[in-house]
Coordinates of C-alpha atoms and ligand atoms in Angstrom, one line a residue:
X1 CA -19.6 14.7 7.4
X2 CA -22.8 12.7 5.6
X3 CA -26.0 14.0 6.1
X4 CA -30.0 12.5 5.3
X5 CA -32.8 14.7 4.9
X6 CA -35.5 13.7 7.7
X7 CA -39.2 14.5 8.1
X8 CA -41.3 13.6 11.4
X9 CA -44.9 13.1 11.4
X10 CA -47.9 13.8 13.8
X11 CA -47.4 13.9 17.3
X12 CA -43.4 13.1 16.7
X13 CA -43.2 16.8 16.2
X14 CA -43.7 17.1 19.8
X15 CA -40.5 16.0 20.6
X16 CA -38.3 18.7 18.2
X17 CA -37.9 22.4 18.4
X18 CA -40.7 24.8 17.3
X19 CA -38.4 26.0 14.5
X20 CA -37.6 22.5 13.0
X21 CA -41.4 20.9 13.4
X22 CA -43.3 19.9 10.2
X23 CA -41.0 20.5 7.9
X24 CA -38.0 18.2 6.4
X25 CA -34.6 19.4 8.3
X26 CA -30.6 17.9 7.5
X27 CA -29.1 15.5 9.9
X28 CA -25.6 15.8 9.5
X29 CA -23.5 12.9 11.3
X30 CA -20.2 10.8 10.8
X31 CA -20.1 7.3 10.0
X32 CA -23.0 5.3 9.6
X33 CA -25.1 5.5 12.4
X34 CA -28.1 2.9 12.6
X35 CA -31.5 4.7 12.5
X36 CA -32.6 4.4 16.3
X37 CA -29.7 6.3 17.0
X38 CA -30.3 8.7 14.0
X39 CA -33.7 9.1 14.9
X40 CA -33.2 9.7 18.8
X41 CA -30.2 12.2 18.8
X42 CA -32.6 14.5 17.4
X43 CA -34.6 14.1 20.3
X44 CA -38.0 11.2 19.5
X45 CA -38.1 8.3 21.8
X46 CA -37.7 4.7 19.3
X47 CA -41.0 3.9 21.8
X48 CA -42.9 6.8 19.8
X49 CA -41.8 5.6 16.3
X50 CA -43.9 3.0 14.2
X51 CA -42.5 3.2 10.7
X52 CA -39.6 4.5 8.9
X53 CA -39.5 4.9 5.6
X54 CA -35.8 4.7 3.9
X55 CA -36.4 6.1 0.4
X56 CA -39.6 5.0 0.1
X57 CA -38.4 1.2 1.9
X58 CA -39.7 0.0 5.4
X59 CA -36.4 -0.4 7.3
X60 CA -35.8 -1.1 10.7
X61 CA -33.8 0.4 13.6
X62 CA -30.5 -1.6 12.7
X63 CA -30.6 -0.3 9.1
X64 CA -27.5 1.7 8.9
X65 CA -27.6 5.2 6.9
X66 CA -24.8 5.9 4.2
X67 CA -25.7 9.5 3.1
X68 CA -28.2 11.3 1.2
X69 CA -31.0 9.0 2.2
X70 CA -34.8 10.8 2.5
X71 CA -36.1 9.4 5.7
X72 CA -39.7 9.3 6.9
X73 CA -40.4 8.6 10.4
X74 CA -43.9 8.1 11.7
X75 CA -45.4 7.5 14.8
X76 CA -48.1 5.1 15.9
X77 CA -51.3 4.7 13.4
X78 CA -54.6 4.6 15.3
X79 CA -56.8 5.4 12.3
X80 CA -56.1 2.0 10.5
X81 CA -54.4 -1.2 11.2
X82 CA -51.0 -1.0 9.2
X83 CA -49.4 -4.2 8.9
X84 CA -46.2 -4.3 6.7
X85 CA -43.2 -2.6 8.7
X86 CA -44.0 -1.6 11.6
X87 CA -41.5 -1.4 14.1
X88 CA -43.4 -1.0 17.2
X89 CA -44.6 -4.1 18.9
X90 CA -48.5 -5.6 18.8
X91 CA -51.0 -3.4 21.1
X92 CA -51.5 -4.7 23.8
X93 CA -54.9 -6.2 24.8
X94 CA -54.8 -5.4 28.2
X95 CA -53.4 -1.9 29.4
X96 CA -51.5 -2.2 32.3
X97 CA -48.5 0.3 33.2
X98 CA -45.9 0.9 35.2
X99 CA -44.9 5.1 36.1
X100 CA -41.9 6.7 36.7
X101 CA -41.5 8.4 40.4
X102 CA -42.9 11.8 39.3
X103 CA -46.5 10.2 38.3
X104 CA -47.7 9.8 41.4
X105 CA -50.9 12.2 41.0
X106 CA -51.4 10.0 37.3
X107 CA -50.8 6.6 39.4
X108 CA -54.1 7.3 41.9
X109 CA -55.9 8.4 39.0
X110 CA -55.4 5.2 37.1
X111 CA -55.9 3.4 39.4
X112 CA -59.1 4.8 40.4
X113 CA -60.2 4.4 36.8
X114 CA -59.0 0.4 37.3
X115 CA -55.9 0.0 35.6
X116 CA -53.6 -2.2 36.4
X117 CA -50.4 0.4 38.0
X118 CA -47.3 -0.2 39.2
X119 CA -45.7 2.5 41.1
X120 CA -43.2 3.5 43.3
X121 CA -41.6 6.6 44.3
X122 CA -37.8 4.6 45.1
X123 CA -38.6 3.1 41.5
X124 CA -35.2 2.9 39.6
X125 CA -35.0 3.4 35.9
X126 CA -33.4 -0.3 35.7
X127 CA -36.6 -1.8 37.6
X128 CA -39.1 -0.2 35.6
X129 CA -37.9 -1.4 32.3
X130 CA -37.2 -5.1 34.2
X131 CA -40.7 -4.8 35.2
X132 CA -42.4 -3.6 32.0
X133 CA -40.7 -6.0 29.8
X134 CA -41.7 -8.5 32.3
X135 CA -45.5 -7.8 33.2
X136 CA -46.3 -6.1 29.7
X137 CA -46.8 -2.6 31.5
X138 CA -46.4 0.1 29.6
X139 CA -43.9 2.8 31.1
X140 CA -45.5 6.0 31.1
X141 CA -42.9 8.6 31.8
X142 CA -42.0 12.6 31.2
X143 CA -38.2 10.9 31.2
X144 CA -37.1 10.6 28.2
X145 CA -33.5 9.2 29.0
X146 CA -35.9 5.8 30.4
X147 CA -37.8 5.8 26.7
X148 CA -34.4 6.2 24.6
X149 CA -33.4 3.0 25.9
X150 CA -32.8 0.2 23.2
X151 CA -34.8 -2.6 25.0
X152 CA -37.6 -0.7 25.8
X153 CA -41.1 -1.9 24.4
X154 CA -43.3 -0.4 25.7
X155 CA -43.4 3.6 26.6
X156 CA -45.0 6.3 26.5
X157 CA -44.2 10.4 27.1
X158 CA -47.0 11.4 28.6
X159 CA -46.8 15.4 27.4
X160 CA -48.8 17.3 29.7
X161 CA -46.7 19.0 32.5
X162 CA -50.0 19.9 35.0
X163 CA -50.7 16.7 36.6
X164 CA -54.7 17.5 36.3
X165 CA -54.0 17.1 32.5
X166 CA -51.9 13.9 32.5
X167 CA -55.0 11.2 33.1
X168 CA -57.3 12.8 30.2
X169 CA -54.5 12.5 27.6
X170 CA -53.3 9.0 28.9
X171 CA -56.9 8.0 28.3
X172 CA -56.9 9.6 24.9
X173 CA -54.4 8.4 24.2
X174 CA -54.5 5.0 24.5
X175 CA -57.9 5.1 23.8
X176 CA -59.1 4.0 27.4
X177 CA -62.4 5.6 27.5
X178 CA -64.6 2.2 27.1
X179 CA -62.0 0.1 29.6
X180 CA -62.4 2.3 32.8
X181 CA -63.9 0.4 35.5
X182 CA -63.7 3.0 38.4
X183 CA -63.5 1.5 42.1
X184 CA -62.3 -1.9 41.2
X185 CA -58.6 -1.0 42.1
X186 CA -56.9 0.4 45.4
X187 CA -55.0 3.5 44.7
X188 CA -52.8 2.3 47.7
X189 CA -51.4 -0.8 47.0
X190 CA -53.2 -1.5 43.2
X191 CA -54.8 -4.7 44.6
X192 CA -58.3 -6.1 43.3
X193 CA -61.0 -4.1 45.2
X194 CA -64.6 -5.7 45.5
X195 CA -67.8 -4.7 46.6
X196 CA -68.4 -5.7 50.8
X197 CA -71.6 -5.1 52.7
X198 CA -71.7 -1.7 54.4
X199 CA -72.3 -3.9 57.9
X200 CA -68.7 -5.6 57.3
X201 CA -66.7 -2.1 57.4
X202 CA -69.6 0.0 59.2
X203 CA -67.4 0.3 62.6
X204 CA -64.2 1.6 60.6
X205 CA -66.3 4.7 58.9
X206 CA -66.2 7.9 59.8
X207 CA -69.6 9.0 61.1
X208 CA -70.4 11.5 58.0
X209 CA -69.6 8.8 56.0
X210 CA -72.0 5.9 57.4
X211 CA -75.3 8.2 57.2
X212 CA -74.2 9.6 53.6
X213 CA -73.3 6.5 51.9
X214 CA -74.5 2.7 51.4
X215 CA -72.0 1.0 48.6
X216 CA -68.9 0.2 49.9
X217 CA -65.9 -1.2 48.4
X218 CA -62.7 -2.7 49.9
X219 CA -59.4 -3.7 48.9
X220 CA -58.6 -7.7 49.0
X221 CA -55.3 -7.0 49.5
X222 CA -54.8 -4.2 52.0
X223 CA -58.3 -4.1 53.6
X224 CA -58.8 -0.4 52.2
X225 CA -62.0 0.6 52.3
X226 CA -64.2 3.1 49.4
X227 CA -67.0 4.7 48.7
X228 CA -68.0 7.1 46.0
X229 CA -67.3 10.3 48.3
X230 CA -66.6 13.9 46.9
X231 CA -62.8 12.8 45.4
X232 CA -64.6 10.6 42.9
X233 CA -67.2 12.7 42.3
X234 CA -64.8 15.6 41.1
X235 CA -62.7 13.3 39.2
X236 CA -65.8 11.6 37.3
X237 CA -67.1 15.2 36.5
X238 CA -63.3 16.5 35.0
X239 CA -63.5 13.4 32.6
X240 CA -66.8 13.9 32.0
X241 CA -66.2 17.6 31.0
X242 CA -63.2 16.2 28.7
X243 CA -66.0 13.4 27.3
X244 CA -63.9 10.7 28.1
X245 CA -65.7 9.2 30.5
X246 CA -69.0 7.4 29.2
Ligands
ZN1 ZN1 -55.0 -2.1 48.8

């Protein structure tokens, strides 16, 4: 039996038990396992990971470990741009995602915000990493069997278990606050959704509806229509509470 002495940083503690956070712990293995595998048998996702220090030397997931090694594993950097070794690919410049089948609460709440989200609740595992890797969609995903995968780019756990806490720490972090553009996707079918004349859709409102309101939007794709009734209005307050909506 070898063993390497590891130590996690920031929000990679999230992912090990209370008793072994924070502090450096002894992973014992045989052979000479390469450090994604190293690093996700004790239970972090490689999606979570952006550096790992060998000894002091950037390494990547292929490097093999031999014994004895001090290892240093650190998660994405948002504070400053860190260029030499990072494992994780280049942020993206446009945040679009694709969820896993349990998100769909986070899915109409994205999209109501704008983004870009695939979803689908007969999604398969397989798909959703076809279709990231694909479209450039980030998985977002309390799975973390989908996240341990080797050719997965781009993931993310979201932490939160209560589905009215998943959208403000998505937006956090990813740091979404300045891209929401609420009302400009369907939460149906995530099509484009533009503004249309109230006289266009005026026979297809409920009564309430046409006295109380006078913007209306509409989905290009589907033919949904919206308006900002009392579902946007509680959701624009929460994120406003949380400051994360301007
Ligand atoms: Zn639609």
């Amino acid at each position: 039996m070898r063993s390497s002495q590891f130590r996690f940083y920031g929000q990679l503690n999230d992912f090990l038990p209370s008793e072994l956070r924070q502090r450096t712990v002894c992973y014992r293995y045989s052979g000479s396992p390469g450090l994604r595998d190293a690093i996700q048998a004790q239970g972090v996702p490689h999606t979570e990971v952006d550096l790992v220090l060998v000894d002091g030397v950037a390494r990547c997931f292929d490097f093999n470990l031999q014994g004895g090694e001090q290892v240093s594993v650190y998660p994405r950097f948002k504070a400053f741009e860190l260029q030499a070794g990072r494992l994780g690919p280049k942020p993206l410049a446009v945040h679009r995602f694709i969820l896993d089948v349990h998100l769909g609460k986070l899915c109409r709440q994205l999209r109501l915000l704008g983004f870009d989200t695939a979803y689908g609740n007969d999604f398969e595992d397989r798909h959703i990493i076809d279709r990231s890797l694909a479209e450039r969609r980030i998985i977002l995903t309390r799975d973390l069997g989908i996240l341990k995968q080797a050719r997965v780019q781009y993931g993310y756990f979201v932490r939160a278990t209560a589905p009215n806490r998943q959208i403000g720490e998505v937006l956090q972090a990813f740091e979404l606050k300045e891209r929401c553009r609420p009302l400009s996707r369907c939460i149906k079918c995530n099509g484009e959704v533009e503004r249309v004349a109230k006289s266009r859709v005026e026979s297809r409102l409920p009564d309430g509806t046409r006295r109380s309101y006078e913007l209306f939007y509409q989905c290009r794709a589907c033919g949904q229509i919206y308006w900002r009734g009392a579902h946007y209005a509680r959701l624009m307050e929460k994120l406003a509470r949380l400051q994360l909506f301007p």
